[in-house]
GROMACS .gro file of N, CA, C and O in nm:
model
  516
    1GLN      N    1  -2.474  -7.848  -0.106
    1GLN     CA    2  -2.587  -7.923  -0.154
    1GLN      C    3  -2.539  -8.060  -0.200
    1GLN      O    4  -2.439  -8.073  -0.269
    2TYR      N    5  -2.611  -8.165  -0.161
    2TYR     CA    6  -2.578  -8.301  -0.197
    2TYR      C    7  -2.657  -8.343  -0.320
    2TYR      O    8  -2.774  -8.310  -0.334
    3THR      N    9  -2.596  -8.422  -0.406
    3THR     CA   10  -2.667  -8.476  -0.521
    3THR      C   11  -2.765  -8.584  -0.476
    3THR      O   12  -2.876  -8.593  -0.526
    4PHE      N   13  -2.724  -8.664  -0.377
    4PHE     CA   14  -2.808  -8.772  -0.327
    4PHE      C   15  -2.819  -8.762  -0.174
    4PHE      O   16  -2.759  -8.842  -0.103
    5PRO      N   17  -2.894  -8.666  -0.122
    5PRO     CA   18  -2.899  -8.646   0.023
    5PRO      C   19  -2.951  -8.767   0.099
    5PRO      O   20  -2.913  -8.789   0.213
    6GLY      N   21  -3.036  -8.849   0.040
    6GLY     CA   22  -3.089  -8.967   0.107
    6GLY      C   23  -2.985  -9.074   0.133
    6GLY      O   24  -3.007  -9.165   0.213
    7GLU      N   25  -2.870  -9.065   0.068
    7GLU     CA   26  -2.763  -9.163   0.086
    7GLU      C   27  -2.665  -9.119   0.195
    7GLU      O   28  -2.585  -9.199   0.241
    8CYS      N   29  -2.670  -8.993   0.234
    8CYS     CA   30  -2.570  -8.937   0.325
    8CYS      C   31  -2.606  -8.958   0.471
    8CYS      O   32  -2.723  -8.955   0.508
    9VAL      N   33  -2.504  -8.976   0.551
    9VAL     CA   34  -2.521  -8.990   0.696
    9VAL      C   35  -2.448  -8.873   0.761
    9VAL      O   36  -2.332  -8.847   0.730
   10THR      N   37  -2.517  -8.802   0.847
   10THR     CA   38  -2.453  -8.692   0.918
   10THR      C   39  -2.436  -8.722   1.066
   10THR      O   40  -2.357  -8.658   1.133
   11ILE      N   41  -2.512  -8.820   1.117
   11ILE     CA   42  -2.495  -8.865   1.255
   11ILE      C   43  -2.502  -9.017   1.258
   11ILE      O   44  -2.576  -9.078   1.182
   12GLN      N   45  -2.425  -9.078   1.345
   12GLN     CA   46  -2.412  -9.223   1.351
   12GLN      C   47  -2.545  -9.295   1.371
   12GLN      O   48  -2.567  -9.401   1.318
   13SER      N   49  -2.636  -9.236   1.444
   13SER     CA   50  -2.763  -9.304   1.473
   13SER      C   51  -2.848  -9.326   1.348
   13SER      O   52  -2.944  -9.401   1.351
   14LEU      N   53  -2.815  -9.263   1.236
   14LEU     CA   54  -2.889  -9.282   1.112
   14LEU      C   55  -2.849  -9.410   1.039
   14LEU      O   56  -2.909  -9.444   0.939
   15ALA      N   57  -2.746  -9.479   1.085
   15ALA     CA   58  -2.702  -9.601   1.018
   15ALA      C   59  -2.669  -9.708   1.121
   15ALA      O   60  -2.627  -9.680   1.232
   16SER      N   61  -2.689  -9.832   1.081
   16SER     CA   62  -2.663  -9.942   1.173
   16SER      C   63  -2.516  -9.984   1.171
   16SER      O   64  -2.471 -10.051   1.262
   17ASN      N   65  -2.443  -9.949   1.069
   17ASN     CA   66  -2.301  -9.983   1.059
   17ASN      C   67  -2.217  -9.857   1.061
   17ASN      O   68  -2.267  -9.747   1.042
   18SER      N   69  -2.089  -9.875   1.079
   18SER     CA   70  -1.997  -9.762   1.073
   18SER      C   71  -1.985  -9.715   0.927
   18SER      O   72  -1.963  -9.793   0.837
   19ILE      N   73  -2.002  -9.586   0.906
   19ILE     CA   74  -1.999  -9.528   0.772
   19ILE      C   75  -1.864  -9.461   0.748
   19ILE      O   76  -1.814  -9.388   0.832
   20LEU      N   77  -1.810  -9.484   0.630
   20LEU     CA   78  -1.682  -9.426   0.591
   20LEU      C   79  -1.693  -9.275   0.578
   20LEU      O   80  -1.787  -9.224   0.518
   21VAL      N   81  -1.599  -9.204   0.638
   21VAL     CA   82  -1.594  -9.059   0.626
   21VAL      C   83  -1.485  -9.020   0.526
   21VAL      O   84  -1.505  -8.936   0.440
   22PHE      N   85  -1.369  -9.083   0.538
   22PHE     CA   86  -1.261  -9.054   0.445
   22PHE      C   87  -1.162  -9.169   0.443
   22PHE      O   88  -1.157  -9.249   0.537
   23ALA      N   89  -1.083  -9.176   0.337
   23ALA     CA   90  -0.980  -9.278   0.322
   23ALA      C   91  -0.859  -9.217   0.253
   23ALA      O   92  -0.869  -9.112   0.189
   24THR      N   93  -0.745  -9.286   0.267
   24THR     CA   94  -0.625  -9.245   0.195
   24THR      C   95  -0.662  -9.231   0.048
   24THR      O   96  -0.723  -9.320  -0.010
   25ALA      N   97  -0.626  -9.118  -0.011
   25ALA     CA   98  -0.669  -9.091  -0.148
   25ALA      C   99  -0.554  -9.038  -0.232
   25ALA      O  100  -0.454  -8.989  -0.181
   26ALA      N  101  -0.574  -9.048  -0.363
   26ALA     CA  102  -0.477  -8.994  -0.459
   26ALA      C  103  -0.549  -8.971  -0.590
   26ALA      O  104  -0.660  -9.019  -0.611
   27SER      N  105  -0.485  -8.898  -0.678
   27SER     CA  106  -0.539  -8.874  -0.811
   27SER      C  107  -0.425  -8.863  -0.909
   27SER      O  108  -0.313  -8.828  -0.871
   28SER      N  109  -0.454  -8.893  -1.033
   28SER     CA  110  -0.353  -8.877  -1.137
   28SER      C  111  -0.319  -8.731  -1.153
   28SER      O  112  -0.407  -8.644  -1.147
   29ALA      N  113  -0.191  -8.704  -1.173
   29ALA     CA  114  -0.146  -8.568  -1.196
   29ALA      C  115  -0.148  -8.541  -1.345
   29ALA      O  116  -0.096  -8.619  -1.423
   30SER      N  117  -0.210  -8.433  -1.385
   30SER     CA  118  -0.213  -8.395  -1.526
   30SER      C  119  -0.089  -8.316  -1.559
   30SER      O  120  -0.040  -8.236  -1.480
   31ASN      N  121  -0.040  -8.338  -1.677
   31ASN     CA  122   0.074  -8.262  -1.726
   31ASN      C  123   0.024  -8.122  -1.763
   31ASN      O  124  -0.069  -8.109  -1.842
   32PRO      N  125   0.081  -8.016  -1.706
   32PRO     CA  126   0.033  -7.880  -1.733
   32PRO      C  127   0.034  -7.845  -1.882
   32PRO      O  128  -0.043  -7.762  -1.926
   33SER      N  129   0.119  -7.911  -1.960
   33SER     CA  130   0.124  -7.880  -2.104
   33SER      C  131   0.017  -7.955  -2.181
   33SER      O  132   0.009  -7.946  -2.303
   34GLY      N  133  -0.065  -8.032  -2.108
   34GLY     CA  134  -0.176  -8.102  -2.173
   34GLY      C  135  -0.140  -8.240  -2.223
   34GLY      O  136  -0.221  -8.307  -2.284
   35GLY      N  137  -0.021  -8.287  -2.196
   35GLY     CA  138   0.021  -8.420  -2.240
   35GLY      C  139  -0.031  -8.528  -2.148
   35GLY      O  140  -0.127  -8.509  -2.074
   36GLU      N  141   0.035  -8.642  -2.151
   36GLU     CA  142  -0.006  -8.753  -2.067
   36GLU      C  143   0.017  -8.724  -1.920
   36GLU      O  144   0.091  -8.634  -1.884
   37SER      N  145  -0.047  -8.805  -1.836
   37SER     CA  146  -0.030  -8.792  -1.692
   37SER      C  147   0.117  -8.808  -1.656
   37SER      O  148   0.187  -8.889  -1.712
   38ASN      N  149   0.162  -8.728  -1.561
   38ASN     CA  150   0.303  -8.737  -1.521
   38ASN      C  151   0.317  -8.798  -1.383
   38ASN      O  152   0.412  -8.772  -1.313
   39GLY      N  153   0.222  -8.879  -1.341
   39GLY     CA  154   0.234  -8.944  -1.211
   39GLY      C  155   0.107  -8.935  -1.131
   39GLY      O  156  -0.002  -8.934  -1.186
   40GLN      N  157   0.125  -8.926  -1.002
   40GLN     CA  158   0.012  -8.932  -0.911
   40GLN      C  159   0.030  -8.828  -0.802
   40GLN      O  160   0.140  -8.802  -0.757
   41ILE      N  161  -0.080  -8.769  -0.761
   41ILE     CA  162  -0.079  -8.674  -0.650
   41ILE      C  163  -0.131  -8.750  -0.528
   41ILE      O  164  -0.245  -8.797  -0.527
   42SER      N  165  -0.046  -8.766  -0.427
   42SER     CA  166  -0.091  -8.832  -0.304
   42SER      C  167  -0.175  -8.733  -0.225
   42SER      O  168  -0.132  -8.621  -0.197
   43GLY      N  169  -0.294  -8.774  -0.191
   43GLY     CA  170  -0.389  -8.686  -0.123
   43GLY      C  171  -0.487  -8.631  -0.224
   43GLY      O  172  -0.451  -8.592  -0.334
   44TYR      N  173  -0.614  -8.636  -0.189
   44TYR     CA  174  -0.719  -8.585  -0.276
   44TYR      C  175  -0.841  -8.564  -0.190
   44TYR      O  176  -0.859  -8.629  -0.088
   45CYS      N  177  -0.929  -8.474  -0.230
   45CYS     CA  178  -1.040  -8.435  -0.143
   45CYS      C  179  -1.173  -8.503  -0.174
   45CYS      O  180  -1.268  -8.487  -0.099
   46ILE      N  181  -1.181  -8.579  -0.282
   46ILE     CA  182  -1.309  -8.639  -0.318
   46ILE      C  183  -1.290  -8.788  -0.340
   46ILE      O  184  -1.203  -8.829  -0.416
   47LEU      N  185  -1.373  -8.868  -0.273
   47LEU     CA  186  -1.377  -9.011  -0.296
   47LEU      C  187  -1.512  -9.045  -0.357
   47LEU      O  188  -1.614  -8.986  -0.322
   48THR      N  189  -1.512  -9.139  -0.447
   48THR     CA  190  -1.634  -9.184  -0.513
   48THR      C  191  -1.661  -9.327  -0.471
   48THR      O  192  -1.571  -9.411  -0.477
   49PRO      N  193  -1.784  -9.360  -0.428
   49PRO     CA  194  -1.812  -9.497  -0.386
   49PRO      C  195  -1.805  -9.594  -0.503
   49PRO      O  196  -1.813  -9.554  -0.620
   50PRO      N  197  -1.794  -9.724  -0.473
   50PRO     CA  198  -1.783  -9.823  -0.579
   50PRO      C  199  -1.906  -9.830  -0.668
   50PRO      O  200  -1.896  -9.860  -0.787
   51ASN      N  201  -2.024  -9.802  -0.613
   51ASN     CA  202  -2.148  -9.801  -0.691
   51ASN      C  203  -2.218  -9.668  -0.671
   51ASN      O  204  -2.237  -9.625  -0.558
   52GLY      N  205  -2.257  -9.608  -0.781
   52GLY     CA  206  -2.347  -9.495  -0.777
   52GLY      C  207  -2.476  -9.548  -0.836
   52GLY      O  208  -2.529  -9.650  -0.793
   53MET      N  209  -2.522  -9.484  -0.941
   53MET     CA  210  -2.636  -9.538  -1.015
   53MET      C  211  -2.588  -9.653  -1.104
   53MET      O  212  -2.669  -9.724  -1.162
   54TYR      N  213  -2.458  -9.668  -1.115
   54TYR     CA  214  -2.394  -9.777  -1.189
   54TYR      C  215  -2.257  -9.799  -1.126
   54TYR      O  216  -2.208  -9.714  -1.051
   55PRO      N  217  -2.193  -9.914  -1.149
   55PRO     CA  218  -2.061  -9.937  -1.089
   55PRO      C  219  -1.960  -9.831  -1.134
   55PRO      O  220  -1.953  -9.797  -1.253
   56ASN      N  221  -1.885  -9.777  -1.040
   56ASN     CA  222  -1.789  -9.670  -1.068
   56ASN      C  223  -1.644  -9.718  -1.067
   56ASN      O  224  -1.558  -9.647  -1.114
   57TRP      N  225  -1.618  -9.830  -1.006
   57TRP     CA  226  -1.481  -9.876  -0.989
   57TRP      C  227  -1.447  -9.986  -1.088
   57TRP      O  228  -1.533 -10.060  -1.133
   58SER      N  229  -1.319  -9.998  -1.116
   58SER     CA  230  -1.270 -10.108  -1.198
   58SER      C  231  -1.303 -10.239  -1.128
   58SER      O  232  -1.296 -10.250  -1.006
   59SER      N  233  -1.337 -10.340  -1.206
   59SER     CA  234  -1.363 -10.472  -1.148
   59SER      C  235  -1.234 -10.549  -1.122
   59SER      O  236  -1.235 -10.652  -1.056
   60SER      N  237  -1.122 -10.496  -1.170
   60SER     CA  238  -0.993 -10.561  -1.149
   60SER      C  239  -0.950 -10.550  -1.003
   60SER      O  240  -0.981 -10.452  -0.935
   61LYS      N  241  -0.878 -10.651  -0.958
   61LYS     CA  242  -0.826 -10.649  -0.822
   61LYS      C  243  -0.716 -10.543  -0.812
   61LYS      O  244  -0.635 -10.527  -0.901
   62TRP      N  245  -0.715 -10.469  -0.702
   62TRP     CA  246  -0.614 -10.365  -0.677
   62TRP      C  247  -0.475 -10.429  -0.668
   62TRP      O  248  -0.459 -10.537  -0.611
   63ASN      N  249  -0.374 -10.360  -0.722
   63ASN     CA  250  -0.235 -10.397  -0.697
   63ASN      C  251  -0.154 -10.268  -0.690
   63ASN      O  252  -0.207 -10.159  -0.714
   64CYS      N  253  -0.029 -10.276  -0.656
   64CYS     CA  254   0.052 -10.156  -0.632
   64CYS      C  255   0.067 -10.068  -0.756
   64CYS      O  256   0.101  -9.950  -0.743
   65LYS      N  257   0.038 -10.119  -0.874
   65LYS     CA  258   0.045 -10.039  -0.996
   65LYS      C  259  -0.091  -9.984  -1.039
   65LYS      O  260  -0.101  -9.914  -1.138
   66SER      N  261  -0.195 -10.015  -0.962
   66SER     CA  262  -0.330  -9.968  -0.995
   66SER      C  263  -0.340  -9.817  -0.979
   66SER      O  264  -0.278  -9.759  -0.890
   67SER      N  265  -0.419  -9.756  -1.063
   67SER     CA  266  -0.444  -9.613  -1.052
   67SER      C  267  -0.562  -9.587  -0.959
   67SER      O  268  -0.670  -9.644  -0.980
   68PRO      N  269  -0.544  -9.504  -0.856
   68PRO     CA  270  -0.656  -9.471  -0.768
   68PRO      C  271  -0.776  -9.413  -0.844
   68PRO      O  272  -0.890  -9.428  -0.800
   69ASP      N  273  -0.752  -9.351  -0.958
   69ASP     CA  274  -0.862  -9.297  -1.038
   69ASP      C  275  -0.963  -9.406  -1.076
   69ASP      O  276  -1.080  -9.377  -1.096
   70ASN      N  277  -0.917  -9.531  -1.087
   70ASN     CA  278  -1.006  -9.641  -1.124
   70ASN      C  279  -1.078  -9.702  -1.004
   70ASN      O  280  -1.155  -9.796  -1.019
   71TYR      N  281  -1.051  -9.647  -0.886
   71TYR     CA  282  -1.111  -9.698  -0.762
   71TYR      C  283  -1.164  -9.582  -0.678
   71TYR      O  284  -1.146  -9.578  -0.557
   72GLY      N  285  -1.228  -9.487  -0.741
   72GLY     CA  286  -1.289  -9.375  -0.671
   72GLY      C  287  -1.190  -9.286  -0.598
   72GLY      O  288  -1.225  -9.219  -0.503
   73ASN      N  289  -1.065  -9.286  -0.641
   73ASN     CA  290  -0.954  -9.210  -0.582
   73ASN      C  291  -0.903  -9.270  -0.452
   73ASN      O  292  -0.815  -9.213  -0.388
   74VAL      N  293  -0.955  -9.386  -0.410
   74VAL     CA  294  -0.901  -9.455  -0.293
   74VAL      C  295  -0.760  -9.503  -0.330
   74VAL      O  296  -0.739  -9.558  -0.437
   75ASP      N  297  -0.666  -9.479  -0.242
   75ASP     CA  298  -0.528  -9.519  -0.266
   75ASP      C  299  -0.484  -9.617  -0.156
   75ASP      O  300  -0.462  -9.577  -0.042
   76ALA      N  301  -0.472  -9.743  -0.193
   76ALA     CA  302  -0.434  -9.847  -0.098
   76ALA      C  303  -0.281  -9.858  -0.092
   76ALA      O  304  -0.225  -9.964  -0.115
   77ARG      N  305  -0.217  -9.748  -0.060
   77ARG     CA  306  -0.071  -9.743  -0.065
   77ARG      C  307  -0.002  -9.804   0.055
   77ARG      O  308   0.119  -9.816   0.058
   78TYR      N  309  -0.075  -9.842   0.156
   78TYR     CA  310  -0.017  -9.900   0.277
   78TYR      C  311  -0.034 -10.052   0.275
   78TYR      O  312  -0.130 -10.105   0.329
   79ASN      N  313   0.060 -10.119   0.209
   79ASN     CA  314   0.056 -10.265   0.196
   79ASN      C  315  -0.079 -10.310   0.139
   79ASN      O  316  -0.143 -10.399   0.193
   80ASN      N  317  -0.120 -10.244   0.031
   80ASN     CA  318  -0.246 -10.270  -0.038
   80ASN      C  319  -0.369 -10.243   0.048
   80ASN      O  320  -0.474 -10.306   0.031
   81GLN      N  321  -0.356 -10.149   0.141
   81GLN     CA  322  -0.470 -10.107   0.222
   81GLN      C  323  -0.472  -9.955   0.230
   81GLN      O  324  -0.369  -9.889   0.219
   82ALA      N  325  -0.591  -9.901   0.251
   82ALA     CA  326  -0.608  -9.758   0.271
   82ALA      C  327  -0.638  -9.734   0.419
   82ALA      O  328  -0.703  -9.817   0.484
   83ILE      N  329  -0.593  -9.622   0.470
   83ILE     CA  330  -0.628  -9.582   0.606
   83ILE      C  331  -0.764  -9.514   0.596
   83ILE      O  332  -0.782  -9.420   0.519
   84CYS      N  333  -0.859  -9.564   0.673
   84CYS     CA  334  -0.997  -9.517   0.662
   84CYS      C  335  -1.046  -9.463   0.797
   84CYS      O  336  -1.026  -9.524   0.901
   85ALA      N  337  -1.113  -9.349   0.791
   85ALA     CA  338  -1.175  -9.288   0.909
   85ALA      C  339  -1.326  -9.307   0.895
   85ALA      O  340  -1.382  -9.290   0.787
   86PHE      N  341  -1.390  -9.340   1.007
   86PHE     CA  342  -1.532  -9.369   1.006
   86PHE      C  343  -1.608  -9.273   1.096
   86PHE      O  344  -1.551  -9.213   1.188
   87LEU      N  345  -1.737  -9.260   1.071
   87LEU     CA  346  -1.822  -9.167   1.143
   87LEU      C  347  -1.823  -9.194   1.293
   87LEU      O  348  -1.836  -9.101   1.372
   88ASP      N  349  -1.804  -9.318   1.333
   88ASP     CA  350  -1.804  -9.351   1.476
   88ASP      C  351  -1.673  -9.313   1.544
   88ASP      O  352  -1.656  -9.336   1.663
   89GLY      N  353  -1.580  -9.254   1.469
   89GLY     CA  354  -1.453  -9.209   1.525
   89GLY      C  355  -1.341  -9.312   1.512
   89GLY      O  356  -1.226  -9.282   1.543
   90SER      N  357  -1.371  -9.430   1.463
   90SER     CA  358  -1.268  -9.532   1.449
   90SER      C  359  -1.185  -9.507   1.322
   90SER      O  360  -1.229  -9.441   1.229
   91VAL      N  361  -1.065  -9.562   1.325
   91VAL     CA  362  -0.975  -9.557   1.210
   91VAL      C  363  -0.927  -9.700   1.188
   91VAL      O  364  -0.882  -9.766   1.282
   92ARG      N  365  -0.940  -9.747   1.064
   92ARG     CA  366  -0.900  -9.885   1.033
   92ARG      C  367  -0.833  -9.891   0.897
   92ARG      O  368  -0.861  -9.808   0.810
   93LEU      N  369  -0.749  -9.991   0.879
   93LEU     CA  370  -0.695 -10.022   0.747
   93LEU      C  371  -0.797 -10.108   0.675
   93LEU      O  372  -0.852 -10.203   0.733
   94GLN      N  373  -0.825 -10.074   0.548
   94GLN     CA  374  -0.920 -10.150   0.468
   94GLN      C  375  -0.859 -10.173   0.330
   94GLN      O  376  -0.800 -10.081   0.272
   95SER      N  377  -0.877 -10.292   0.277
   95SER     CA  378  -0.834 -10.319   0.140
   95SER      C  379  -0.938 -10.261   0.044
   95SER      O  380  -1.052 -10.234   0.084
   96VAL      N  381  -0.900 -10.247  -0.080
   96VAL     CA  382  -0.995 -10.199  -0.182
   96VAL      C  383  -1.110 -10.298  -0.192
   96VAL      O  384  -1.226 -10.258  -0.206
   97GLU      N  385  -1.081 -10.427  -0.180
   97GLU     CA  386  -1.188 -10.526  -0.186
   97GLU      C  387  -1.288 -10.507  -0.072
   97GLU      O  388  -1.409 -10.517  -0.092
   98GLU      N  389  -1.240 -10.477   0.047
   98GLU     CA  390  -1.331 -10.452   0.160
   98GLU      C  391  -1.411 -10.324   0.136
   98GLU      O  392  -1.528 -10.315   0.173
   99LEU      N  393  -1.349 -10.225   0.073
   99LEU     CA  394  -1.416 -10.097   0.049
   99LEU      C  395  -1.519 -10.103  -0.064
   99LEU      O  396  -1.593 -10.008  -0.085
  100ARG      N  397  -1.527 -10.214  -0.133
  100ARG     CA  398  -1.632 -10.231  -0.234
  100ARG      C  399  -1.769 -10.247  -0.169
  100ARG      O  400  -1.872 -10.238  -0.234
  101ASN      N  401  -1.773 -10.270  -0.040
  101ASN     CA  402  -1.898 -10.289   0.035
  101ASN      C  403  -1.970 -10.155   0.047
  101ASN      O  404  -1.928 -10.066   0.121
  102MET      N  405  -2.080 -10.141  -0.022
  102MET     CA  406  -2.155 -10.016  -0.022
  102MET      C  407  -2.214  -9.982   0.115
  102MET      O  408  -2.250  -9.867   0.140
  103SER      N  409  -2.221 -10.079   0.206
  103SER     CA  410  -2.269 -10.050   0.342
  103SER      C  411  -2.177  -9.955   0.415
  103SER      O  412  -2.217  -9.892   0.512
  104LEU      N  413  -2.053  -9.944   0.369
  104LEU     CA  414  -1.959  -9.849   0.428
  104LEU      C  415  -1.978  -9.708   0.375
  104LEU      O  416  -1.929  -9.612   0.433
  105TRP      N  417  -2.048  -9.692   0.263
  105TRP     CA  418  -2.058  -9.566   0.192
  105TRP      C  419  -2.196  -9.500   0.198
  105TRP      O  420  -2.206  -9.378   0.187
  106SER      N  421  -2.300  -9.579   0.208
  106SER     CA  422  -2.436  -9.528   0.192
  106SER      C  423  -2.524  -9.562   0.312
  106SER      O  424  -2.525  -9.676   0.359
  107ARG      N  425  -2.597  -9.464   0.358
  107ARG     CA  426  -2.693  -9.484   0.468
  107ARG      C  427  -2.793  -9.593   0.432
  107ARG      O  428  -2.820  -9.682   0.512
  108ASN      N  429  -2.847  -9.588   0.312
  108ASN     CA  430  -2.948  -9.686   0.272
  108ASN      C  431  -2.888  -9.826   0.259
  108ASN      O  432  -2.950  -9.924   0.298
  109ALA      N  433  -2.768  -9.836   0.205
  109ALA     CA  434  -2.702  -9.966   0.195
  109ALA      C  435  -2.676 -10.023   0.333
  109ALA      O  436  -2.696 -10.143   0.357
  110ALA      N  437  -2.635  -9.939   0.427
  110ALA     CA  438  -2.609  -9.984   0.564
  110ALA      C  439  -2.739 -10.030   0.631
  110ALA      O  440  -2.742 -10.135   0.696
  111MET      N  441  -2.846  -9.955   0.614
  111MET     CA  442  -2.974  -9.992   0.676
  111MET      C  443  -3.028 -10.122   0.616
  111MET      O  444  -3.093 -10.199   0.685
  112GLN      N  445  -3.000 -10.145   0.487
  112GLN     CA  446  -3.047 -10.267   0.420
  112GLN      C  447  -2.946 -10.381   0.432
  112GLN      O  448  -2.973 -10.492   0.386
  113HIS      N  449  -2.828 -10.353   0.490
  113HIS     CA  450  -2.720 -10.451   0.497
  113HIS      C  451  -2.691 -10.507   0.358
  113HIS      O  452  -2.678 -10.628   0.340
  114ASN      N  453  -2.682 -10.417   0.261
  114ASN     CA  454  -2.667 -10.456   0.121
  114ASN      C  455  -2.531 -10.410   0.069
  114ASN      O  456  -2.514 -10.295   0.029
  115PRO      N  457  -2.431 -10.500   0.065
  115PRO     CA  458  -2.298 -10.461   0.018
  115PRO      C  459  -2.292 -10.426  -0.130
  115PRO      O  460  -2.201 -10.358  -0.175
  116ASN      N  461  -2.393 -10.470  -0.208
  116ASN     CA  462  -2.395 -10.445  -0.353
  116ASN      C  463  -2.496 -10.338  -0.392
  116ASN      O  464  -2.533 -10.327  -0.509
  117TYR      N  465  -2.541 -10.261  -0.298
  117TYR     CA  466  -2.642 -10.156  -0.319
  117TYR      C  467  -2.605 -10.065  -0.436
  117TYR      O  468  -2.489 -10.029  -0.454
  118MET      N  469  -2.705 -10.030  -0.515
  118MET     CA  470  -2.690  -9.933  -0.623
  118MET      C  471  -2.777  -9.812  -0.589
  118MET      O  472  -2.893  -9.828  -0.552
  119VAL      N  473  -2.722  -9.693  -0.603
  119VAL     CA  474  -2.795  -9.570  -0.575
  119VAL      C  475  -2.901  -9.550  -0.682
  119VAL      O  476  -2.870  -9.552  -0.801
  120PRO      N  477  -3.028  -9.534  -0.642
  120PRO     CA  478  -3.132  -9.513  -0.743
  120PRO      C  479  -3.119  -9.374  -0.804
  120PRO      O  480  -3.070  -9.280  -0.741
  121PRO      N  481  -3.162  -9.360  -0.930
  121PRO     CA  482  -3.155  -9.227  -0.992
  121PRO      C  483  -3.243  -9.128  -0.917
  121PRO      O  484  -3.343  -9.167  -0.856
  122PRO      N  485  -3.205  -9.000  -0.917
  122PRO     CA  486  -3.287  -8.900  -0.848
  122PRO      C  487  -3.425  -8.888  -0.913
  122PRO      O  488  -3.440  -8.906  -1.033
  123VAL      N  489  -3.523  -8.863  -0.829
  123VAL     CA  490  -3.659  -8.846  -0.879
  123VAL      C  491  -3.673  -8.703  -0.929
  123VAL      O  492  -3.642  -8.608  -0.858
  124ARG      N  493  -3.718  -8.691  -1.050
  124ARG     CA  494  -3.738  -8.557  -1.108
  124ARG      C  495  -3.887  -8.525  -1.099
  124ARG      O  496  -3.971  -8.608  -1.126
  125SER      N  497  -3.914  -8.402  -1.064
  125SER     CA  498  -4.055  -8.363  -1.052
  125SER      C  499  -4.086  -8.252  -1.150
  125SER      O  500  -4.048  -8.138  -1.131
  126GLY      N  501  -4.152  -8.291  -1.259
  126GLY     CA  502  -4.195  -8.192  -1.358
  126GLY      C  503  -4.081  -8.115  -1.419
  126GLY      O  504  -3.965  -8.142  -1.396
  127GLY      N  505  -4.113  -8.017  -1.496
  127GLY     CA  506  -4.013  -7.931  -1.555
  127GLY      C  507  -3.932  -8.001  -1.663
  127GLY      O  508  -3.960  -8.113  -1.702
  128ARG      N  509  -3.833  -7.931  -1.709
  128ARG     CA  510  -3.748  -7.984  -1.815
  128ARG      C  511  -3.624  -8.048  -1.756
  128ARG      O  512  -3.579  -8.011  -1.650
  129LEU      N  513  -3.568  -8.142  -1.826
  129LEU     CA  514  -3.446  -8.206  -1.782
  129LEU      C  515  -3.327  -8.120  -1.808
  129LEU      O  516  -3.316  -8.044  -1.893
   0.00000   0.00000   0.00000
């Protein structure tokens, strides 16, 4: 089940641009004893777009010391670029700055050609929150 099904693309014909499927990712490694992070785990299964209902990524420019956690788990470890796979089957290197374009992440952003698109809050119908 998707939280925002209207933003998702399952077939290329639903979007006018190539939609990101996955990118090189990483996450901070937690210390099993509960202490501070002990590094980074290369590879991760969840990426978060730069904008949800609010901006999710750090506004700072990516550098080799940046934590992928501050950029939706995208890890630009290849000369400050991430390897990205797209729904159309292409694979490209993209910088974190290029990946800030919401048209790569959201069906609606792609259809509107809106790189700064913000995901609207879900519509609630009756009942309790």
